[in-house]
Coordinates of C-alpha atoms and ligand atoms in Angstrom, one line a residue:
M1 CA 2.5 -43.9 -18.6
S2 CA 0.6 -44.9 -21.6
F3 CA -3.0 -44.1 -20.4
R4 CA -4.7 -40.9 -21.6
T5 CA -6.5 -40.0 -18.4
I6 CA -4.5 -37.7 -16.2
I7 CA -5.6 -38.4 -12.6
E8 CA -5.5 -36.3 -9.5
P9 CA -2.0 -37.2 -8.1
F10 CA -3.4 -37.4 -4.5
R11 CA -6.2 -39.2 -2.6
I12 CA -8.6 -37.4 -0.3
H13 CA -7.8 -37.6 3.4
S14 CA -10.5 -35.4 4.9
V15 CA -13.6 -33.8 3.3
Q16 CA -15.8 -30.8 3.8
S17 CA -19.5 -31.0 2.9
L18 CA -21.0 -28.6 0.3
R19 CA -24.3 -26.8 1.0
M20 CA -26.8 -26.8 -1.8
P21 CA -28.8 -23.6 -1.6
S22 CA -32.1 -23.6 -3.6
R23 CA -32.8 -21.3 -6.5
E24 CA -35.0 -19.1 -4.3
E25 CA -32.3 -18.8 -1.7
R26 CA -29.8 -17.8 -4.5
E27 CA -32.2 -15.1 -5.9
A28 CA -32.6 -13.6 -2.4
A29 CA -28.9 -13.7 -1.8
L30 CA -28.2 -11.8 -5.0
V31 CA -30.6 -9.0 -4.0
A32 CA -29.2 -8.8 -0.5
A33 CA -25.6 -8.6 -2.0
G34 CA -26.5 -5.8 -4.4
F35 CA -25.7 -8.3 -7.3
N36 CA -22.0 -8.3 -6.2
L37 CA -20.8 -11.9 -5.8
F38 CA -18.1 -10.7 -3.4
G39 CA -21.0 -9.9 -1.0
L40 CA -22.4 -13.5 -0.9
N41 CA -22.0 -15.6 2.2
A42 CA -19.8 -18.6 1.0
D43 CA -22.5 -21.0 2.3
Q44 CA -24.8 -19.6 -0.4
V45 CA -22.4 -20.8 -3.1
I46 CA -22.2 -24.4 -4.4
I47 CA -19.0 -24.4 -6.4
D48 CA -16.8 -21.5 -5.5
L49 CA -14.5 -20.4 -8.4
L50 CA -14.2 -16.8 -7.2
T51 CA -10.5 -17.2 -6.8
D52 CA -7.6 -19.7 -6.7
S53 CA -6.1 -17.5 -4.0
G54 CA -5.8 -19.1 -0.6
T55 CA -8.6 -21.5 -1.4
G56 CA -6.6 -24.7 -2.1
A57 CA -6.3 -27.8 0.0
M58 CA -3.1 -28.3 1.9
S59 CA -1.3 -31.7 2.0
S60 CA -0.9 -33.9 5.1
R61 CA 2.8 -33.0 4.9
Q62 CA 2.0 -29.3 5.2
W63 CA -0.4 -29.9 8.1
A64 CA 2.2 -32.0 9.8
G65 CA 4.8 -29.3 9.4
M66 CA 2.4 -26.8 10.9
L67 CA 2.1 -28.9 14.1
D68 CA 5.8 -28.9 14.4
A69 CA 6.2 -25.2 13.8
D70 CA 8.2 -22.8 16.0
E71 CA 6.2 -19.8 17.1
S72 CA 9.1 -17.8 18.6
Y73 CA 8.7 -14.1 18.0
A74 CA 12.3 -13.6 16.8
G75 CA 14.5 -16.1 15.0
S76 CA 12.0 -18.9 14.7
R77 CA 13.2 -22.2 13.2
S78 CA 10.2 -22.0 10.8
F79 CA 11.4 -18.7 9.5
F80 CA 14.8 -20.1 8.6
R81 CA 13.2 -23.0 6.8
F82 CA 11.0 -20.6 4.9
R83 CA 14.0 -18.4 4.1
D84 CA 16.2 -21.2 2.9
V85 CA 13.5 -22.8 0.7
I86 CA 12.9 -19.4 -1.0
A87 CA 16.6 -18.5 -1.3
E88 CA 17.3 -21.9 -2.9
L89 CA 14.4 -21.6 -5.3
T90 CA 14.8 -17.9 -6.3
G91 CA 18.5 -17.3 -5.7
F92 CA 17.6 -14.0 -3.9
K93 CA 19.7 -13.1 -0.9
E94 CA 17.0 -11.1 1.0
V95 CA 13.7 -12.8 2.0
I96 CA 11.0 -10.8 3.7
P97 CA 7.8 -12.5 4.8
T98 CA 4.5 -10.6 4.5
H99 CA 0.9 -11.5 5.3
Q100 CA 0.1 -11.7 1.6
G101 CA 1.1 -10.5 -1.8
R102 CA -0.3 -7.0 -1.6
A103 CA 1.6 -6.3 1.6
A104 CA 4.8 -7.1 -0.4
E105 CA 3.6 -4.7 -3.1
R106 CA 2.7 -1.9 -0.7
I107 CA 6.1 -2.1 1.0
L108 CA 8.1 -2.4 -2.2
F109 CA 6.3 0.4 -4.0
G110 CA 6.3 2.6 -0.9
Q111 CA 10.1 2.5 -1.0
M112 CA 10.7 2.6 -4.8
V113 CA 7.9 4.6 -6.4
K114 CA 7.5 8.4 -6.3
P115 CA 4.6 10.6 -7.5
G116 CA 4.8 11.0 -11.3
D117 CA 6.8 7.8 -11.8
V118 CA 5.7 5.1 -14.3
V119 CA 5.8 1.4 -13.6
L120 CA 5.8 -1.0 -16.6
N121 CA 4.3 -4.5 -16.4
N122 CA 2.8 -7.0 -18.9
T123 CA -0.5 -6.5 -17.1
H124 CA -0.8 -5.2 -13.6
F125 CA -2.9 -7.2 -11.3
D126 CA -5.6 -5.0 -9.6
T127 CA -3.9 -4.7 -6.2
T128 CA -0.6 -4.1 -7.9
R129 CA -2.1 -1.3 -10.0
A130 CA -3.9 0.2 -6.9
N131 CA -0.7 0.2 -4.8
I132 CA 1.2 2.0 -7.6
E133 CA -1.6 4.5 -8.1
Y134 CA -1.9 5.0 -4.4
N135 CA 1.7 6.4 -4.6
R136 CA 0.4 8.7 -7.4
A137 CA 2.4 7.0 -10.1
E138 CA 1.2 5.5 -13.4
A139 CA 0.8 1.6 -13.8
R140 CA 1.3 1.0 -17.5
D141 CA 0.4 -2.3 -19.2
L142 CA 2.6 -3.4 -22.1
V143 CA 1.4 -6.9 -22.9
I144 CA 1.8 -8.0 -26.6
A145 CA -1.2 -7.3 -28.9
E146 CA -2.1 -11.0 -29.0
G147 CA -2.6 -10.9 -25.3
R148 CA -5.5 -8.6 -25.7
V149 CA -7.3 -10.8 -28.3
P150 CA -9.2 -13.5 -26.5
S151 CA -9.4 -15.8 -29.6
S152 CA -5.6 -15.6 -30.4
T153 CA -3.9 -18.9 -29.7
H154 CA -0.4 -17.5 -29.3
P155 CA 1.4 -19.8 -26.8
F156 CA 2.8 -17.0 -24.6
K157 CA 0.1 -14.4 -24.5
G158 CA 1.5 -13.0 -21.3
D159 CA 4.7 -11.8 -23.0
M160 CA 5.6 -8.1 -22.9
D161 CA 5.8 -6.0 -26.1
I162 CA 9.6 -5.3 -26.1
A163 CA 9.3 -2.5 -28.7
A164 CA 6.7 -0.8 -26.4
L165 CA 9.0 -1.3 -23.4
E166 CA 11.9 0.3 -25.2
A167 CA 9.6 3.2 -26.4
S168 CA 8.2 3.8 -22.9
I169 CA 11.7 4.0 -21.5
Q170 CA 12.8 6.3 -24.2
K171 CA 9.7 8.5 -23.8
E172 CA 9.6 8.7 -20.0
G173 CA 13.4 8.4 -19.3
A174 CA 14.8 5.7 -17.1
A175 CA 14.9 8.0 -14.1
R176 CA 11.1 8.1 -14.0
I177 CA 10.8 4.3 -14.2
P178 CA 11.7 2.9 -10.7
L179 CA 11.1 -0.7 -11.8
V180 CA 9.7 -2.9 -14.5
M181 CA 7.6 -5.9 -13.4
M182 CA 6.4 -9.1 -15.1
T183 CA 3.4 -10.9 -13.8
V184 CA 3.9 -14.7 -14.3
T185 CA 1.4 -16.0 -15.3
N186 CA -0.5 -12.9 -16.4
N187 CA -3.6 -13.2 -14.2
S188 CA -5.5 -10.2 -15.4
G189 CA -4.7 -10.9 -19.1
G190 CA -6.2 -14.4 -18.9
G191 CA -3.8 -16.4 -16.8
Q192 CA -1.5 -16.6 -19.8
P193 CA 2.2 -17.6 -19.5
V194 CA 5.3 -15.6 -20.3
S195 CA 8.1 -17.2 -22.3
M196 CA 11.7 -17.5 -21.2
T197 CA 12.7 -15.7 -24.4
N198 CA 10.6 -12.8 -23.4
L199 CA 11.8 -12.7 -19.8
K200 CA 15.3 -12.7 -21.1
A201 CA 14.5 -9.7 -23.5
V202 CA 12.9 -7.7 -20.7
S203 CA 15.7 -8.5 -18.3
E204 CA 18.3 -7.5 -20.9
T205 CA 16.5 -4.2 -21.6
C206 CA 16.2 -3.4 -17.9
R207 CA 19.9 -4.1 -17.4
R208 CA 20.8 -1.9 -20.3
Y209 CA 18.9 1.0 -18.8
K210 CA 19.8 0.1 -15.2
I211 CA 16.2 -0.3 -14.2
P212 CA 15.4 -2.9 -11.5
F213 CA 13.3 -5.8 -12.8
F214 CA 10.9 -7.6 -10.5
L215 CA 8.7 -10.6 -11.0
D216 CA 5.1 -10.8 -9.7
A217 CA 5.7 -14.5 -9.0
C218 CA 2.4 -15.7 -7.7
R219 CA 2.1 -18.4 -10.3
F220 CA 5.7 -19.0 -11.1
A221 CA 5.4 -22.9 -11.1
E222 CA 2.4 -22.9 -13.5
N223 CA 4.4 -20.5 -15.7
A224 CA 7.4 -22.8 -15.5
Y225 CA 5.3 -25.8 -16.6
F226 CA 4.0 -23.9 -19.6
I227 CA 7.5 -23.1 -20.6
K228 CA 8.3 -26.8 -20.4
M229 CA 5.4 -27.7 -22.5
R230 CA 5.5 -25.0 -25.1
E231 CA 9.0 -23.4 -25.5
P232 CA 11.6 -25.2 -27.6
G233 CA 14.6 -26.4 -25.6
Y234 CA 12.7 -26.9 -22.2
A235 CA 10.9 -30.2 -22.6
E236 CA 13.5 -32.2 -20.7
R237 CA 14.1 -29.6 -18.0
T238 CA 12.5 -29.9 -14.5
P239 CA 10.0 -27.2 -13.5
R240 CA 12.3 -26.3 -10.6
S241 CA 15.3 -25.6 -12.9
I242 CA 13.0 -23.6 -15.3
A243 CA 11.7 -21.6 -12.3
Q244 CA 15.2 -21.0 -11.1
E245 CA 16.2 -19.7 -14.5
M246 CA 13.2 -17.3 -14.5
F247 CA 14.1 -15.9 -11.1
A248 CA 17.8 -15.5 -12.1
L249 CA 16.8 -13.1 -14.8
S250 CA 15.3 -10.6 -12.3
D251 CA 16.4 -8.5 -9.3
G252 CA 13.6 -9.5 -7.0
C253 CA 10.0 -10.6 -6.7
T254 CA 6.7 -10.1 -4.9
M255 CA 4.8 -13.2 -4.1
S256 CA 1.4 -14.2 -2.8
A257 CA 1.9 -17.7 -1.3
K258 CA -1.8 -18.1 -1.5
K259 CA -1.3 -19.3 -5.1
D260 CA 1.8 -21.4 -6.0
G261 CA 2.8 -21.4 -2.3
L262 CA -0.1 -23.9 -1.8
A263 CA -0.9 -22.1 1.4
N264 CA -4.1 -20.4 2.7
I265 CA -2.3 -17.2 3.7
G266 CA 1.1 -15.6 3.3
G267 CA 3.5 -14.0 0.9
F268 CA 7.0 -12.6 0.6
L269 CA 9.1 -9.9 -0.9
A270 CA 12.6 -11.1 -2.0
M271 CA 15.5 -9.2 -3.7
N272 CA 19.2 -9.0 -4.1
D273 CA 19.7 -5.3 -3.1
P274 CA 20.6 -5.2 0.7
V275 CA 20.1 -1.5 1.0
L276 CA 16.5 -1.7 -0.4
A277 CA 15.9 -4.7 1.7
R278 CA 16.9 -2.8 4.9
R279 CA 14.4 0.0 4.1
C280 CA 11.6 -2.5 3.3
R281 CA 12.3 -4.3 6.6
N282 CA 11.9 -1.1 8.5
I283 CA 8.4 -0.6 7.1
L284 CA 7.7 -4.2 7.7
I285 CA 8.3 -3.8 11.4
L286 CA 6.0 -0.8 11.4
T287 CA 3.0 -2.5 9.8
E288 CA 3.5 -6.3 9.4
G289 CA 5.7 -7.5 12.2
F290 CA 9.3 -8.5 13.0
P291 CA 11.4 -9.6 10.0
T292 CA 11.4 -13.2 11.0
Y293 CA 7.6 -13.5 10.9
G294 CA 6.2 -10.5 8.9
G295 CA 2.6 -10.9 10.0
L296 CA 2.5 -14.7 9.7
A297 CA 2.4 -17.4 12.4
G298 CA 5.3 -19.8 12.5
Y299 CA 2.9 -22.5 11.2
D300 CA 2.1 -20.4 8.1
L301 CA 5.8 -20.1 7.3
E302 CA 6.1 -23.8 7.6
A303 CA 3.1 -24.5 5.4
I304 CA 4.5 -22.1 2.7
A305 CA 8.0 -23.7 2.9
R306 CA 6.5 -27.1 2.2
G307 CA 4.0 -25.8 -0.3
L308 CA 6.8 -24.2 -2.4
E309 CA 8.5 -27.6 -2.6
E310 CA 5.3 -29.6 -3.5
V311 CA 4.1 -27.2 -6.2
L312 CA 7.1 -28.0 -8.4
D313 CA 6.2 -31.7 -8.5
E314 CA 5.8 -32.6 -12.1
D315 CA 2.8 -34.9 -11.6
Y316 CA 1.0 -32.1 -9.7
L317 CA 1.7 -29.5 -12.4
R318 CA 0.6 -31.9 -15.2
Y319 CA -2.7 -32.5 -13.4
R320 CA -3.1 -28.9 -12.5
I321 CA -2.7 -27.5 -16.0
R322 CA -4.7 -30.4 -17.6
S323 CA -7.6 -30.0 -15.2
T324 CA -8.0 -26.4 -16.1
A325 CA -7.8 -27.1 -19.8
Y326 CA -10.5 -29.9 -19.3
L327 CA -13.1 -27.3 -18.3
A328 CA -12.0 -25.0 -21.1
D329 CA -12.3 -27.7 -23.7
K330 CA -15.7 -28.8 -22.6
I331 CA -17.4 -25.4 -22.7
A332 CA -15.5 -24.3 -25.8
A333 CA -16.7 -27.5 -27.6
A334 CA -20.3 -26.3 -26.8
G335 CA -19.6 -22.9 -28.5
V336 CA -18.9 -20.8 -25.4
P337 CA -16.3 -18.1 -26.3
I338 CA -13.3 -18.3 -24.0
V339 CA -9.8 -16.9 -23.9
Q340 CA -7.6 -19.3 -25.8
P341 CA -5.5 -21.2 -25.1
P342 CA -6.7 -21.7 -21.5
G343 CA -4.5 -20.2 -18.7
G344 CA -3.0 -22.2 -15.8
H345 CA -5.3 -21.4 -12.9
A346 CA -8.6 -20.3 -14.5
V347 CA -10.8 -20.4 -17.5
Y348 CA -11.9 -17.0 -18.8
I349 CA -15.2 -16.7 -20.6
D350 CA -15.3 -13.9 -23.1
A351 CA -18.4 -12.1 -22.0
A352 CA -18.1 -9.4 -24.7
A353 CA -18.4 -12.1 -27.4
M354 CA -21.0 -14.1 -25.6
L355 CA -23.3 -11.1 -24.7
P356 CA -22.8 -8.7 -27.6
H357 CA -26.1 -7.0 -26.8
I358 CA -24.7 -5.6 -23.5
P359 CA -22.2 -2.6 -24.0
P360 CA -19.1 -2.4 -21.7
A361 CA -20.6 0.4 -19.6
R362 CA -23.5 -2.0 -18.8
Y363 CA -21.0 -4.6 -17.5
P364 CA -21.5 -7.8 -19.6
A365 CA -19.1 -9.9 -17.6
Q366 CA -20.8 -8.8 -14.3
A367 CA -24.1 -9.8 -15.9
L368 CA -22.8 -13.2 -16.9
A369 CA -21.2 -13.9 -13.5
V370 CA -24.5 -13.1 -11.8
E371 CA -26.3 -15.5 -14.2
L372 CA -23.9 -18.4 -13.5
Y373 CA -24.6 -18.0 -9.8
R374 CA -28.3 -17.7 -10.2
T375 CA -28.5 -20.8 -12.4
G376 CA -26.2 -23.2 -10.7
G377 CA -24.7 -21.6 -7.6
V378 CA -21.3 -21.2 -9.4
R379 CA -19.4 -18.2 -8.3
G380 CA -16.9 -16.7 -10.7
V381 CA -15.6 -13.1 -10.9
E382 CA -15.9 -10.2 -13.3
I383 CA -12.6 -9.1 -14.9
G384 CA -13.8 -6.3 -17.1
T385 CA -15.1 -2.7 -16.9
V386 CA -16.2 -3.1 -13.3
M387 CA -12.7 -4.0 -12.2
F388 CA -10.5 -2.2 -14.7
G389 CA -12.8 0.5 -16.4
R390 CA -12.6 4.1 -15.4
K391 CA -15.4 6.1 -13.9
Q392 CA -15.7 9.4 -15.6
A393 CA -17.1 12.6 -14.1
E394 CA -19.9 12.4 -16.7
G395 CA -21.0 9.9 -19.2
P396 CA -20.4 6.1 -19.3
D397 CA -17.3 4.5 -17.9
L398 CA -14.2 4.1 -20.0
P399 CA -14.2 0.4 -20.9
A400 CA -11.5 -2.2 -19.9
A401 CA -9.6 -3.9 -22.7
M402 CA -11.6 -7.1 -22.2
E403 CA -14.8 -8.3 -20.6
L404 CA -14.1 -11.6 -19.0
V405 CA -15.6 -13.9 -16.4
R406 CA -12.9 -15.8 -14.6
L407 CA -13.6 -19.2 -13.3
A408 CA -10.6 -19.8 -11.1
I409 CA -9.9 -23.3 -10.0
P410 CA -8.7 -23.8 -6.4
R411 CA -5.7 -26.1 -6.1
R412 CA -6.3 -29.7 -5.2
T413 CA -9.9 -28.9 -4.1
Y414 CA -12.6 -30.0 -6.6
T415 CA -12.9 -33.3 -8.4
Q416 CA -13.7 -33.9 -12.1
S417 CA -17.4 -34.3 -11.4
H418 CA -17.5 -30.8 -9.8
I419 CA -16.0 -29.5 -13.0
D420 CA -18.4 -31.4 -15.1
Y421 CA -21.2 -29.8 -13.2
V422 CA -19.7 -26.3 -13.8
A423 CA -19.5 -27.0 -17.5
E424 CA -23.2 -28.0 -17.5
V425 CA -24.1 -24.7 -15.8
V426 CA -22.1 -22.6 -18.2
I427 CA -23.6 -24.3 -21.2
D428 CA -27.1 -23.9 -19.9
V429 CA -26.6 -20.2 -19.4
A430 CA -25.2 -19.9 -22.9
T431 CA -28.4 -21.3 -24.4
R432 CA -30.3 -18.3 -22.8
R433 CA -27.7 -15.6 -23.5
E434 CA -30.0 -13.1 -25.3
A435 CA -32.3 -12.8 -22.3
I436 CA -29.5 -11.7 -19.9
P437 CA -29.8 -8.1 -18.8
G438 CA -27.1 -5.5 -18.4
Y439 CA -26.4 -3.8 -15.0
E440 CA -25.8 -0.3 -13.6
I441 CA -23.7 0.6 -10.6
V442 CA -25.7 2.3 -7.8
E443 CA -22.9 2.6 -5.2
Q444 CA -19.1 2.5 -5.6
Q445 CA -15.8 3.4 -3.8
P446 CA -12.9 5.2 -5.5
Y447 CA -10.3 2.3 -5.1
L448 CA -10.9 -1.4 -6.0
R449 CA -14.6 -0.7 -6.5
H450 CA -15.4 -4.2 -7.7
F451 CA -15.1 -5.5 -4.1
T452 CA -17.9 -3.4 -2.7
A453 CA -19.9 -1.9 -5.5
R454 CA -23.7 -2.5 -5.6
F455 CA -25.6 -3.1 -8.9
M456 CA -29.1 -3.1 -10.2
P457 CA -30.2 -5.1 -13.3
L458 CA -31.5 -3.0 -16.2
L459 CA -34.6 -5.0 -16.9
Ligands
PLP501 C1 -0.9 -11.7 -10.1 C2 -1.3 -11.3 -8.8 N1 -0.5 -10.4 -8.1 C3 -0.8 -10.0 -6.8 C4 -1.8 -10.6 -6.1 C5 -2.1 -10.1 -4.7 O1 -1.9 -11.2 -3.8 P1 -2.7 -11.3 -2.4 O2 -4.1 -11.5 -2.8 O3 -2.0 -12.3 -1.6 O4 -2.6 -9.9 -1.7 C6 -2.6 -11.6 -6.8 C7 -3.8 -12.1 -6.0 O5 -4.7 -12.6 -6.6 C8 -2.3 -11.9 -8.1 O6 -3.1 -12.8 -8.8

C-alpha cells in the first residue's frame, strides 16, 4: 500500500469503558498503596501500561474457539490442537502446557539446575532469575555492552556477548552450566531484539560444549519481525519461517502465552529431549495438572492455539511494532530520554537520564512511575534498582544496570488517541522533572520485592 499511515488491522467488536479517577482519588490511592503501583486497584488507573502480559484483546476467532473447546480431563481435543500448533511452529517434539511462563521456568529449572550452577542468558527476566536463585544457582546476564547503553541505536541490543559466553563457560566449566537461555525479545534489557546471527553463534557455542540451549520465547513473533526488518537476508521471509528458524537453533523453550500467544493466561514448556520431558511431566502432574491440560482449561488451550497463529500475521506485526515506535518517537521528539531504538512491546523511559538529581538508591524510575500515575492516571512499571538492585545488610542498595520506566503496550487494546494522551502526560511530567522527589523503601520481601514493597517519598 502506498499510504503512510499504518492502521490497526482490526475493527472493534466489543468495548469496555474506562473509569476516569480524579487527581484527589489518585493521590489517595498512591498513599493507600504505599506508592507501589502494583498495589493500585485497576479501576483507579486510566491507561494501564503496567504490562503487556495477559492484558491484550482476543479476537472473535479466539472467543469462538473457546466456545467450541473440549474440557475433558485427559486427552482433550483442544490439547491436541494446542500441541500440534506448537509442534509445527517450534519443531519441538515434547509440548507441556503450564498455567503461565514462570510455571514452565520452575519445572524446567527444578529438573536441570543444582545449587552452585550458573545459568547464562542475555538478560534474565525477573521470574526467570528468581526461579534460578531459588534453586541456589547463579543467573548471569551476558548481554552485549550496547544493550546496557540506553542511547545506543544498535539494531539488536538483545544480542549476547559471545566472547563473554565463551569466557564464562571456560571459567565455570560446562559441567556447572546446566543450560544457556536467550530471552527473545530481551524484556528486562528494553524489549530489544536478538539477531539470527547471534542466535546461531550462541547455538553453535552451546553445541560445541554440549550445553542445552533454551529460548525464553515470550515475544518470539515480535523478535522475528525485527529480524525481518533489520537483518540482511530476511526482508522477503515470512515471520513464521523466521520464527521456525529461531526455534530450530535451540533445544527447547519456555513460553508465556500471555504475550505472543495473544491469550490472557497460559504458557508452555517445549523441548526435544524425551527423558527430560518425562521428568518435567511428573512434576507437572504434582503441581499444575495432568499433561494434557497443565493447569489450563480446554478453552485456554484453544485460545492459545489460535493466538499463536494470529500473532504471525504480517499486518498485525507491522501495526504492533509501529504503534510502539509511535509513542517512542513522540516523547523522544519532546526531549524525553528513552531506550533507543524502541523495543517491540514497550517504550522504556531512561529515568537515570531524566532525573539525574535522584541517585539509584533513591529509586529514580520508581519516582517517575509514581509521577506519571499522579499526573495522568497512567500506570507504568519500574525496571531499575527496586526490581533488580540488591539490598545490602548495611548501606544503600547495589544499583541495577539501568533505571527504566517501562510503558508496556497491551496487544490490540488501546487506540492511537489513548497513546497520544499517554505522550501528553509523559511530556507534562518531563517539564517538572526537577521537582520530583526520590523514595525510600519502608517494607520489603526477600524475593521479587518490587511486587509488594512499600515506599515513602523523601520530601
Ligand atoms: C521475558 C519473560 N520471561 C518470562 C516471563 C514470565 O511469564 P509469566 O508472567 O507468564 O509467568 C515474562 C513475563 O512477563 C517475560 O516477559
